[in-house]
């Protein structure tokens, strides 16, 4: 299956501004992108990166600097079925990606926290994505309006987009790719000194 | 399978203090407990509530006011296999609970965010739980030391313990039980006015 991986190459991961400087955020975001592309390929699917500007990665890259939903809907027109998997799903594994693409349904969604849509499979030609706001609910509504069968994939790994400092905990605990290595090399470690487990930097 | 559901009856959900008053927190926590017990039973398993003080709920209740890990380990001694499912997993469904109890392994863990252990199945007689700190990692280590096979259940629903205000978003979006109804009746709704989806109270 085609798997479109949208990537914001210009100003990635702004919600990590307090934790990483701009150069670090770019490097970290690229490491996550590389992990996602590799995981998608290992899962037997065909990654295609859809980036806001050219980026070096081991997959075909299409550059489209329009806003996310427009660019993705255009990419979907190039052939269905297709999946869209966000480039910051650094906890994704072969197994979770396979669960996604193997789940039948006109529209299959792996929700993210905060009513987001972290990954989606589209098999219905009239379905359009809209990532603004509570997109999980909007996508469910849109599928219903089309009479399309919607299925939800219940995966913690696919639900965890690495966006905020607290998400780095998840990557340190559950990750095993280049993005986790990048974090460890950058001096991050778990902070388990009492209370909730957090991160600290050496 | 026996499913022990630990419940802190005395001071539940203190991390929701800014959002709900003490009486509300008790009512909300009891609604979640009721949902979890019902879901466990619907999944074909046998819920047993392990509470810090007597509580009215549609399941056998054992009162044990010692700290969580001690009480749970004692409860596990009453018979294996057994699962331990936290009382604030208000997003749990029949299906996710069945995935948990049907996964083979001496120890099966459904991690929570922040390296927590939201649900666990114990089939190895020498395994002991320890919920302090990064319990997911500690449980994995403990299983390894025993030579016990550990398996991880990848479920967003089981990973989402409802603990903090941002977790209420997940319950509003994905829940369908009494706890969600309680929140809606209390005036909570999604706040999708831009940026991240949050909650507001009417």
mmCIF file of C-alpha atoms in Angstrom:
data_model
loop_
_atom_site.group_PDB
_atom_site.id
_atom_site.type_symbol
_atom_site.label_atom_id
_atom_site.label_comp_id
_atom_site.label_asym_id
_atom_site.label_seq_id
_atom_site.Cartn_x
_atom_site.Cartn_y
_atom_site.Cartn_z
ATOM 1 C CA UNK A 1 0.000 0.000 0.000
ATOM 2 C CA UNK A 2 1.123 3.580 -0.666
ATOM 3 C CA UNK A 3 1.863 5.318 2.595
ATOM 4 C CA UNK A 4 2.125 9.088 2.379
ATOM 5 C CA UNK A 5 4.280 10.558 5.155
ATOM 6 C CA UNK A 6 3.735 14.332 5.435
ATOM 7 C CA UNK A 7 6.716 16.203 6.823
ATOM 8 C CA UNK A 8 7.008 19.835 7.796
ATOM 9 C CA UNK A 9 10.634 20.441 6.834
ATOM 10 C CA UNK A 10 10.813 24.175 7.466
ATOM 11 C CA UNK A 11 9.786 24.706 11.072
ATOM 12 C CA UNK A 12 9.385 21.286 12.618
ATOM 13 C CA UNK A 13 8.364 20.553 16.214
ATOM 14 C CA UNK A 14 7.803 24.092 17.464
ATOM 15 C CA UNK A 15 6.139 22.726 20.598
ATOM 16 C CA UNK A 16 9.543 21.415 21.636
ATOM 17 C CA UNK A 17 11.001 24.948 21.549
ATOM 18 C CA UNK A 18 11.612 25.021 25.298
ATOM 19 C CA UNK A 19 13.464 21.723 25.154
ATOM 20 C CA UNK A 20 15.427 21.778 21.878
ATOM 21 C CA UNK A 21 16.926 24.620 19.856
ATOM 22 C CA UNK A 22 15.940 25.046 16.176
ATOM 23 C CA UNK A 23 18.900 23.069 14.819
ATOM 24 C CA UNK A 24 18.216 20.249 17.254
ATOM 25 C CA UNK A 25 14.534 20.232 16.412
ATOM 26 C CA UNK A 26 15.349 19.822 12.725
ATOM 27 C CA UNK A 27 17.776 16.982 13.397
ATOM 28 C CA UNK A 28 15.362 15.251 15.760
ATOM 29 C CA UNK A 29 12.429 15.634 13.364
ATOM 30 C CA UNK A 30 14.534 14.165 10.537
ATOM 31 C CA UNK A 31 15.511 11.230 12.714
ATOM 32 C CA UNK A 32 11.833 10.553 13.427
ATOM 33 C CA UNK A 33 10.998 10.842 9.721
ATOM 34 C CA UNK A 34 13.720 8.328 8.906
ATOM 35 C CA UNK A 35 12.382 5.914 11.528
ATOM 36 C CA UNK A 36 8.828 6.195 10.215
ATOM 37 C CA UNK A 37 9.900 5.644 6.597
ATOM 38 C CA UNK A 38 11.937 2.603 7.568
ATOM 39 C CA UNK A 39 9.162 1.149 9.716
ATOM 40 C CA UNK A 40 6.605 1.599 6.942
ATOM 41 C CA UNK A 41 8.891 -0.182 4.488
ATOM 42 C CA UNK A 42 9.644 -2.958 6.982
ATOM 43 C CA UNK A 43 5.895 -3.406 7.349
ATOM 44 C CA UNK A 44 5.751 -4.199 3.629
ATOM 45 C CA UNK A 45 4.256 -0.892 2.502
ATOM 46 C CA UNK A 46 5.614 1.827 0.209
ATOM 47 C CA UNK A 47 6.497 5.120 1.887
ATOM 48 C CA UNK A 48 6.285 8.411 -0.052
ATOM 49 C CA UNK A 49 7.352 11.559 1.755
ATOM 50 C CA UNK A 50 5.270 14.674 1.199
ATOM 51 C CA UNK A 51 7.440 17.536 2.411
ATOM 52 C CA UNK A 52 7.103 21.293 2.546
ATOM 53 C CA UNK A 53 10.613 21.587 1.091
ATOM 54 C CA UNK A 54 13.219 19.144 -0.243
ATOM 55 C CA UNK A 55 14.513 16.712 2.341
ATOM 56 C CA UNK A 56 16.969 13.865 2.149
ATOM 57 C CA UNK A 57 15.398 10.603 3.126
ATOM 58 C CA UNK A 58 15.368 7.044 1.841
ATOM 59 C CA UNK A 59 12.033 7.345 -0.011
ATOM 60 C CA UNK A 60 10.540 9.272 -2.933
ATOM 61 C CA UNK A 61 9.905 12.880 -1.899
ATOM 62 C CA UNK A 62 7.210 15.146 -3.273
ATOM 63 C CA UNK A 63 7.472 18.806 -2.342
ATOM 64 C CA UNK A 64 4.229 20.664 -1.687
ATOM 65 C CA UNK A 65 4.255 23.720 0.546
ATOM 66 C CA UNK A 66 0.518 24.248 0.725
ATOM 67 C CA UNK A 67 -1.260 23.512 3.934
ATOM 68 C CA UNK A 68 -1.317 19.934 5.080
ATOM 69 C CA UNK A 69 -4.872 18.902 4.210
ATOM 70 C CA UNK A 70 -4.692 20.280 0.654
ATOM 71 C CA UNK A 71 -1.379 18.619 -0.051
ATOM 72 C CA UNK A 72 -2.517 15.282 1.386
ATOM 73 C CA UNK A 73 -5.801 15.283 -0.519
ATOM 74 C CA UNK A 74 -3.889 15.905 -3.736
ATOM 75 C CA UNK A 75 -1.529 13.075 -2.925
ATOM 76 C CA UNK A 76 -4.463 10.766 -2.223
ATOM 77 C CA UNK A 77 -5.760 11.449 -5.745
ATOM 78 C CA UNK A 78 -2.649 9.756 -7.122
ATOM 79 C CA UNK A 79 -3.991 6.353 -6.198
ATOM 80 C CA UNK A 80 -6.040 4.459 -3.632
ATOM 81 C CA UNK A 81 -5.901 2.649 -1.334
ATOM 82 C CA UNK A 82 -3.391 4.843 0.432
ATOM 83 C CA UNK A 83 -2.458 5.544 4.003
ATOM 84 C CA UNK A 84 -1.252 8.761 5.565
ATOM 85 C CA UNK A 85 1.098 8.317 8.509
ATOM 86 C CA UNK A 86 2.507 11.310 10.345
ATOM 87 C CA UNK A 87 6.270 11.743 10.383
ATOM 88 C CA UNK A 88 6.424 12.105 14.172
ATOM 89 C CA UNK A 89 5.050 8.658 14.987
ATOM 90 C CA UNK A 90 8.439 7.593 16.232
ATOM 91 C CA UNK A 91 6.945 4.801 18.344
ATOM 92 C CA UNK A 92 5.371 3.121 15.322
ATOM 93 C CA UNK A 93 6.476 -0.472 14.785
ATOM 94 C CA UNK A 94 6.147 -2.879 11.875
ATOM 95 C CA UNK A 95 3.403 -4.569 13.778
ATOM 96 C CA UNK A 96 1.360 -1.439 14.491
ATOM 97 C CA UNK A 97 1.705 -0.246 10.876
ATOM 98 C CA UNK A 98 0.614 -3.653 9.672
ATOM 99 C CA UNK A 99 -2.415 -3.559 11.956
ATOM 100 C CA UNK A 100 -3.259 -0.218 10.376
ATOM 101 C CA UNK A 101 -2.944 -1.220 6.716
ATOM 102 C CA UNK A 102 -4.454 -4.679 7.275
ATOM 103 C CA UNK A 103 -7.604 -3.350 8.926
ATOM 104 C CA UNK A 104 -10.456 -3.456 6.446
ATOM 105 C CA UNK A 105 -12.791 -0.526 5.971
ATOM 106 C CA UNK A 106 -13.319 2.363 3.571
ATOM 107 C CA UNK A 107 -11.649 4.616 6.089
ATOM 108 C CA UNK A 108 -9.427 3.351 8.915
ATOM 109 C CA UNK A 109 -8.223 5.814 11.530
ATOM 110 C CA UNK A 110 -5.620 5.578 14.252
ATOM 111 C CA UNK A 111 -6.524 8.476 16.538
ATOM 112 C CA UNK A 112 -3.961 10.628 18.258
ATOM 113 C CA UNK A 113 -4.409 12.287 21.604
ATOM 114 C CA UNK A 114 -6.575 15.380 21.625
ATOM 115 C CA UNK A 115 -8.940 14.052 18.939
ATOM 116 C CA UNK A 116 -6.212 14.075 16.315
ATOM 117 C CA UNK A 117 -5.729 11.753 13.363
ATOM 118 C CA UNK A 118 -2.256 10.249 13.512
ATOM 119 C CA UNK A 119 -2.690 7.710 10.752
ATOM 120 C CA UNK A 120 -5.447 6.990 8.284
ATOM 121 C CA UNK A 121 -6.118 4.527 5.479
ATOM 122 C CA UNK A 122 -8.360 5.753 2.702
ATOM 123 C CA UNK A 123 -10.053 3.320 0.339
ATOM 124 C CA UNK A 124 -13.080 5.467 -0.568
ATOM 125 C CA UNK A 125 -12.457 7.717 -3.602
ATOM 126 C CA UNK A 126 -14.585 10.602 -2.339
ATOM 127 C CA UNK A 127 -13.146 10.814 1.144
ATOM 128 C CA UNK A 128 -11.077 13.915 1.907
ATOM 129 C CA UNK A 129 -8.917 14.556 4.941
ATOM 130 C CA UNK A 130 -9.156 17.674 7.066
ATOM 131 C CA UNK A 131 -6.531 17.858 9.775
ATOM 132 C CA UNK A 132 -7.755 21.052 11.379
ATOM 133 C CA UNK A 133 -9.106 20.828 14.942
ATOM 134 C CA UNK A 134 -10.787 17.664 16.236
ATOM 135 C CA UNK A 135 -9.944 15.799 13.047
ATOM 136 C CA UNK A 136 -10.722 12.350 14.418
ATOM 137 C CA UNK A 137 -14.329 13.364 15.000
ATOM 138 C CA UNK A 138 -14.480 15.243 11.702
ATOM 139 C CA UNK A 139 -13.134 12.260 9.791
ATOM 140 C CA UNK A 140 -15.684 9.993 11.442
ATOM 141 C CA UNK A 141 -18.453 12.424 10.463
ATOM 142 C CA UNK A 142 -17.145 12.738 6.901
ATOM 143 C CA UNK A 143 -17.053 8.964 6.487
ATOM 144 C CA UNK A 144 -20.588 8.667 7.819
ATOM 145 C CA UNK A 145 -21.840 11.292 5.388
ATOM 146 C CA UNK A 146 -20.337 9.332 2.496
ATOM 147 C CA UNK A 147 -21.843 6.089 3.775
ATOM 148 C CA UNK A 148 -18.281 4.820 4.100
ATOM 149 C CA UNK A 149 -17.414 2.137 6.638
ATOM 150 C CA UNK A 150 -15.046 3.535 9.242
ATOM 151 C CA UNK A 151 -12.826 1.468 11.516
ATOM 152 C CA UNK A 152 -10.632 2.624 14.371
ATOM 153 C CA UNK A 153 -7.241 1.103 15.195
ATOM 154 C CA UNK A 154 -6.594 1.020 18.933
ATOM 155 C CA UNK A 155 -2.827 1.505 19.204
ATOM 156 C CA UNK A 156 -0.864 3.379 21.843
ATOM 157 C CA UNK A 157 2.117 3.476 19.494
ATOM 158 C CA UNK A 158 0.146 5.082 16.691
ATOM 159 C CA UNK A 159 -1.643 7.394 19.158
ATOM 160 C CA UNK A 160 1.656 8.822 20.373
ATOM 161 C CA UNK A 161 2.843 11.597 18.103
ATOM 162 C CA UNK A 162 6.019 13.071 19.524
ATOM 163 C CA UNK A 163 5.119 16.692 19.867
ATOM 164 C CA UNK A 164 5.674 17.921 23.393
ATOM 165 C CA UNK A 165 8.327 17.401 26.057
ATOM 166 C CA UNK A 166 6.209 14.791 27.880
ATOM 167 C CA UNK A 167 6.126 12.736 24.679
ATOM 168 C CA UNK A 168 9.900 12.358 24.865
ATOM 169 C CA UNK A 169 9.335 10.122 27.898
ATOM 170 C CA UNK A 170 7.374 7.725 25.700
ATOM 171 C CA UNK A 171 10.129 7.670 23.102
ATOM 172 C CA UNK A 172 12.776 6.923 25.735
ATOM 173 C CA UNK A 173 10.646 4.167 27.267
ATOM 174 C CA UNK A 174 9.198 2.501 24.167
ATOM 175 C CA UNK A 175 11.301 3.616 21.188
ATOM 176 C CA UNK A 176 14.118 1.727 19.558
ATOM 177 C CA UNK A 177 15.069 3.678 16.444
ATOM 178 C CA UNK A 178 17.281 6.547 15.366
ATOM 179 C CA UNK A 179 15.097 9.181 17.032
ATOM 180 C CA UNK A 180 15.505 7.533 20.415
ATOM 181 C CA UNK A 181 19.248 7.226 19.817
ATOM 182 C CA UNK A 182 19.336 10.917 18.905
ATOM 183 C CA UNK A 183 17.646 11.816 22.204
ATOM 184 C CA UNK A 184 19.991 9.652 24.226
ATOM 185 C CA UNK A 185 23.039 11.100 22.419
ATOM 186 C CA UNK A 186 21.678 14.580 23.129
ATOM 187 C CA UNK A 187 21.795 13.749 26.820
ATOM 188 C CA UNK A 188 18.169 13.025 27.618
ATOM 189 C CA UNK A 189 17.270 10.406 30.158
ATOM 190 C CA UNK A 190 14.312 9.412 32.263
ATOM 191 C CA UNK A 191 13.797 11.335 35.461
ATOM 192 C CA UNK A 192 12.341 8.846 37.900
ATOM 193 C CA UNK A 193 13.180 10.643 41.133
ATOM 194 C CA UNK A 194 9.661 10.494 42.482
ATOM 195 C CA UNK A 195 6.243 11.548 41.311
ATOM 196 C CA UNK A 196 5.535 11.174 37.601
ATOM 197 C CA UNK A 197 8.313 9.948 35.388
ATOM 198 C CA UNK A 198 9.716 12.819 33.327
ATOM 199 C CA UNK A 199 12.841 13.625 31.359
ATOM 200 C CA UNK A 200 15.994 15.476 32.244
ATOM 201 C CA UNK A 201 19.016 16.442 30.205
ATOM 202 C CA UNK A 202 22.569 15.863 31.334
ATOM 203 C CA UNK B 1 -9.965 -14.797 34.458
ATOM 204 C CA UNK B 2 -9.912 -12.962 37.784
ATOM 205 C CA UNK B 3 -9.483 -9.243 37.201
ATOM 206 C CA UNK B 4 -8.511 -7.245 40.267
ATOM 207 C CA UNK B 5 -9.561 -3.594 40.008
ATOM 208 C CA UNK B 6 -7.743 -1.464 42.620
ATOM 209 C CA UNK B 7 -9.655 1.613 43.680
ATOM 210 C CA UNK B 8 -8.549 4.469 45.875
ATOM 211 C CA UNK B 9 -11.859 5.283 47.535
ATOM 212 C CA UNK B 10 -10.696 7.889 50.017
ATOM 213 C CA UNK B 11 -8.976 10.629 48.013
ATOM 214 C CA UNK B 12 -9.489 9.753 44.365
ATOM 215 C CA UNK B 13 -8.192 11.752 41.412
ATOM 216 C CA UNK B 14 -6.288 14.483 43.227
ATOM 217 C CA UNK B 15 -4.677 15.561 39.962
ATOM 218 C CA UNK B 16 -8.099 16.751 38.854
ATOM 219 C CA UNK B 17 -8.292 19.124 41.846
ATOM 220 C CA UNK B 18 -8.227 22.233 39.672
ATOM 221 C CA UNK B 19 -11.055 20.909 37.542
ATOM 222 C CA UNK B 20 -13.402 19.106 39.940
ATOM 223 C CA UNK B 21 -14.183 19.641 43.624
ATOM 224 C CA UNK B 22 -13.730 16.732 46.083
ATOM 225 C CA UNK B 23 -17.357 15.599 45.915
ATOM 226 C CA UNK B 24 -17.259 15.676 42.128
ATOM 227 C CA UNK B 25 -13.994 13.785 42.032
ATOM 228 C CA UNK B 26 -15.495 11.029 44.160
ATOM 229 C CA UNK B 27 -18.588 10.776 41.967
ATOM 230 C CA UNK B 28 -16.527 10.811 38.774
ATOM 231 C CA UNK B 29 -14.078 8.211 40.083
ATOM 232 C CA UNK B 30 -16.985 5.950 41.079
ATOM 233 C CA UNK B 31 -18.519 6.313 37.637
ATOM 234 C CA UNK B 32 -15.221 5.244 36.075
ATOM 235 C CA UNK B 33 -14.950 2.303 38.463
ATOM 236 C CA UNK B 34 -18.464 1.205 37.510
ATOM 237 C CA UNK B 35 -17.570 1.416 33.812
ATOM 238 C CA UNK B 36 -14.399 -0.616 34.257
ATOM 239 C CA UNK B 37 -16.178 -3.321 36.270
ATOM 240 C CA UNK B 38 -18.930 -3.579 33.675
ATOM 241 C CA UNK B 39 -16.472 -3.678 30.781
ATOM 242 C CA UNK B 40 -14.406 -6.405 32.432
ATOM 243 C CA UNK B 41 -17.517 -8.490 32.992
ATOM 244 C CA UNK B 42 -18.743 -7.866 29.429
ATOM 245 C CA UNK B 43 -15.366 -9.102 28.241
ATOM 246 C CA UNK B 44 -16.101 -12.428 29.922
ATOM 247 C CA UNK B 45 -13.795 -11.948 32.914
ATOM 248 C CA UNK B 46 -14.524 -11.733 36.648
ATOM 249 C CA UNK B 47 -13.959 -8.347 38.254
ATOM 250 C CA UNK B 48 -12.991 -8.077 41.936
ATOM 251 C CA UNK B 49 -12.639 -4.607 43.405
ATOM 252 C CA UNK B 50 -9.745 -4.010 45.785
ATOM 253 C CA UNK B 51 -10.623 -0.770 47.549
ATOM 254 C CA UNK B 52 -9.024 1.307 50.279
ATOM 255 C CA UNK B 53 -12.407 1.538 51.993
ATOM 256 C CA UNK B 54 -15.864 0.033 51.406
ATOM 257 C CA UNK B 55 -17.467 1.106 48.140
ATOM 258 C CA UNK B 56 -20.727 0.203 46.501
ATOM 259 C CA UNK B 57 -20.189 -1.385 43.145
ATOM 260 C CA UNK B 58 -21.572 -4.350 41.221
ATOM 261 C CA UNK B 59 -18.680 -6.713 42.056
ATOM 262 C CA UNK B 60 -17.126 -8.380 45.101
ATOM 263 C CA UNK B 61 -15.164 -5.807 47.115
ATOM 264 C CA UNK B 62 -12.124 -6.492 49.258
ATOM 265 C CA UNK B 63 -10.993 -3.684 51.517
ATOM 266 C CA UNK B 64 -7.253 -3.219 51.991
ATOM 267 C CA UNK B 65 -5.892 0.173 52.925
ATOM 268 C CA UNK B 66 -2.201 -0.651 52.599
ATOM 269 C CA UNK B 67 -0.275 0.798 49.726
ATOM 270 C CA UNK B 68 -1.240 -0.342 46.274
ATOM 271 C CA UNK B 69 1.575 -2.753 45.458
ATOM 272 C CA UNK B 70 1.285 -4.633 48.755
ATOM 273 C CA UNK B 71 -2.461 -4.984 48.479
ATOM 274 C CA UNK B 72 -2.289 -6.117 44.849
ATOM 275 C CA UNK B 73 0.443 -8.670 45.495
ATOM 276 C CA UNK B 74 -1.647 -10.130 48.300
ATOM 277 C CA UNK B 75 -4.662 -10.283 46.023
ATOM 278 C CA UNK B 76 -2.585 -12.024 43.332
ATOM 279 C CA UNK B 77 -1.727 -14.761 45.841
ATOM 280 C CA UNK B 78 -5.426 -15.700 45.934
ATOM 281 C CA UNK B 79 -5.147 -17.346 42.535
ATOM 282 C CA UNK B 80 -3.460 -17.106 39.146
ATOM 283 C CA UNK B 81 -3.816 -16.311 36.351
ATOM 284 C CA UNK B 82 -5.120 -12.917 37.322
ATOM 285 C CA UNK B 83 -5.178 -9.493 35.778
ATOM 286 C CA UNK B 84 -4.963 -6.115 37.462
ATOM 287 C CA UNK B 85 -6.811 -3.340 35.683
ATOM 288 C CA UNK B 86 -6.803 0.193 37.034
ATOM 289 C CA UNK B 87 -10.147 1.727 37.966
ATOM 290 C CA UNK B 88 -9.558 4.857 35.894
ATOM 291 C CA UNK B 89 -9.288 3.107 32.531
ATOM 292 C CA UNK B 90 -12.585 4.621 31.496
ATOM 293 C CA UNK B 91 -11.787 4.179 27.804
ATOM 294 C CA UNK B 92 -11.394 0.421 28.150
ATOM 295 C CA UNK B 93 -13.701 -1.602 25.930
ATOM 296 C CA UNK B 94 -14.686 -5.260 25.855
ATOM 297 C CA UNK B 95 -12.370 -5.666 22.924
ATOM 298 C CA UNK B 96 -9.328 -4.078 24.532
ATOM 299 C CA UNK B 97 -9.835 -6.049 27.756
ATOM 300 C CA UNK B 98 -10.171 -9.232 25.734
ATOM 301 C CA UNK B 99 -6.946 -8.451 23.883
ATOM 302 C CA UNK B 100 -5.301 -8.089 27.282
ATOM 303 C CA UNK B 101 -6.539 -11.324 28.849
ATOM 304 C CA UNK B 102 -6.206 -13.330 25.612
ATOM 305 C CA UNK B 103 -2.547 -12.389 25.076
ATOM 306 C CA UNK B 104 -0.364 -15.291 26.083
ATOM 307 C CA UNK B 105 2.700 -14.794 28.224
ATOM 308 C CA UNK B 106 3.774 -15.225 31.840
ATOM 309 C CA UNK B 107 3.388 -11.486 32.255
ATOM 310 C CA UNK B 108 1.356 -9.283 29.901
ATOM 311 C CA UNK B 109 1.497 -5.526 30.342
ATOM 312 C CA UNK B 110 -0.551 -2.712 28.887
ATOM 313 C CA UNK B 111 1.637 0.338 29.520
ATOM 314 C CA UNK B 112 0.257 3.692 30.492
ATOM 315 C CA UNK B 113 1.801 6.996 29.592
ATOM 316 C CA UNK B 114 4.835 8.005 31.606
ATOM 317 C CA UNK B 115 6.140 4.442 31.883
ATOM 318 C CA UNK B 116 3.178 3.366 34.003
ATOM 319 C CA UNK B 117 1.475 -0.015 34.145
ATOM 320 C CA UNK B 118 -2.212 0.423 33.461
ATOM 321 C CA UNK B 119 -3.120 -3.227 33.178
ATOM 322 C CA UNK B 120 -1.206 -6.431 33.732
ATOM 323 C CA UNK B 121 -1.874 -10.139 33.480
ATOM 324 C CA UNK B 122 0.152 -12.346 35.798
ATOM 325 C CA UNK B 123 0.526 -16.071 35.120
ATOM 326 C CA UNK B 124 3.904 -16.575 36.826
ATOM 327 C CA UNK B 125 3.578 -17.442 40.554
ATOM 328 C CA UNK B 126 6.722 -15.584 41.622
ATOM 329 C CA UNK B 127 6.046 -12.321 39.835
ATOM 330 C CA UNK B 128 5.269 -9.343 42.076
ATOM 331 C CA UNK B 129 3.983 -5.949 41.019
ATOM 332 C CA UNK B 130 5.592 -2.681 42.033
ATOM 333 C CA UNK B 131 3.665 0.369 40.919
ATOM 334 C CA UNK B 132 6.143 2.942 42.135
ATOM 335 C CA UNK B 133 7.905 5.067 39.506
ATOM 336 C CA UNK B 134 8.607 3.757 36.005
ATOM 337 C CA UNK B 135 6.692 0.574 36.734
ATOM 338 C CA UNK B 136 6.492 -0.539 33.115
ATOM 339 C CA UNK B 137 10.270 -0.762 32.931
ATOM 340 C CA UNK B 138 10.500 -2.278 36.408
ATOM 341 C CA UNK B 139 7.930 -4.939 35.537
ATOM 342 C CA UNK B 140 9.813 -5.786 32.363
ATOM 343 C CA UNK B 141 13.040 -6.124 34.371
ATOM 344 C CA UNK B 142 11.338 -8.212 37.044
ATOM 345 C CA UNK B 143 9.913 -10.581 34.445
ATOM 346 C CA UNK B 144 13.328 -10.919 32.800
ATOM 347 C CA UNK B 145 14.968 -11.745 36.118
ATOM 348 C CA UNK B 146 12.440 -14.521 36.677
ATOM 349 C CA UNK B 147 12.960 -15.836 33.158
ATOM 350 C CA UNK B 148 9.278 -15.101 32.582
ATOM 351 C CA UNK B 149 7.993 -14.362 29.077
ATOM 352 C CA UNK B 150 6.686 -10.812 28.897
ATOM 353 C CA UNK B 151 4.313 -9.475 26.269
ATOM 354 C CA UNK B 152 3.131 -5.931 25.725
ATOM 355 C CA UNK B 153 -0.385 -5.004 24.622
ATOM 356 C CA UNK B 154 -0.387 -1.983 22.327
ATOM 357 C CA UNK B 155 -3.677 -0.255 23.137
ATOM 358 C CA UNK B 156 -4.430 3.444 23.239
ATOM 359 C CA UNK B 157 -7.553 2.707 25.278
ATOM 360 C CA UNK B 158 -5.649 0.796 27.933
ATOM 361 C CA UNK B 159 -2.822 3.364 27.859
ATOM 362 C CA UNK B 160 -5.199 6.175 28.740
ATOM 363 C CA UNK B 161 -5.742 6.383 32.469
ATOM 364 C CA UNK B 162 -7.957 9.343 33.234
ATOM 365 C CA UNK B 163 -5.860 11.311 35.628
ATOM 366 C CA UNK B 164 -5.381 14.872 34.446
ATOM 367 C CA UNK B 165 -7.580 17.499 32.842
ATOM 368 C CA UNK B 166 -6.194 16.749 29.364
ATOM 369 C CA UNK B 167 -7.318 13.132 29.772
ATOM 370 C CA UNK B 168 -10.917 14.319 29.980
ATOM 371 C CA UNK B 169 -10.641 15.215 26.287
ATOM 372 C CA UNK B 170 -9.985 11.558 25.513
ATOM 373 C CA UNK B 171 -12.988 10.471 27.542
ATOM 374 C CA UNK B 172 -15.262 12.950 25.761
ATOM 375 C CA UNK B 173 -13.949 11.874 22.349
ATOM 376 C CA UNK B 174 -13.678 8.109 22.778
ATOM 377 C CA UNK B 175 -15.755 7.165 25.825
ATOM 378 C CA UNK B 176 -19.288 5.802 25.880
ATOM 379 C CA UNK B 177 -20.015 4.845 29.471
ATOM 380 C CA UNK B 178 -21.295 6.338 32.706
ATOM 381 C CA UNK B 179 -18.101 8.339 33.305
ATOM 382 C CA UNK B 180 -18.463 10.137 30.000
ATOM 383 C CA UNK B 181 -22.144 10.759 30.757
ATOM 384 C CA UNK B 182 -21.160 12.146 34.154
ATOM 385 C CA UNK B 183 -18.739 14.593 32.516
ATOM 386 C CA UNK B 184 -21.302 15.718 29.986
ATOM 387 C CA UNK B 185 -23.942 16.159 32.705
ATOM 388 C CA UNK B 186 -21.401 18.182 34.706
ATOM 389 C CA UNK B 187 -21.180 20.581 31.775
ATOM 390 C CA UNK B 188 -17.929 19.549 30.139
ATOM 391 C CA UNK B 189 -17.547 19.748 26.391
ATOM 392 C CA UNK B 190 -14.778 19.825 23.847
ATOM 393 C CA UNK B 191 -13.139 23.162 23.220
ATOM 394 C CA UNK B 192 -12.228 23.172 19.551
ATOM 395 C CA UNK B 193 -11.844 26.898 19.046
ATOM 396 C CA UNK B 194 -8.391 26.654 17.523
ATOM 397 C CA UNK B 195 -5.064 25.183 18.505
ATOM 398 C CA UNK B 196 -5.165 21.934 20.419
ATOM 399 C CA UNK B 197 -8.521 20.506 21.299
ATOM 400 C CA UNK B 198 -9.212 21.002 25.006
ATOM 401 C CA UNK B 199 -12.166 20.969 27.370
ATOM 402 C CA UNK B 200 -14.335 23.714 28.753
ATOM 403 C CA UNK B 201 -17.135 23.725 31.272
ATOM 404 C CA UNK B 202 -20.420 25.440 30.684
#
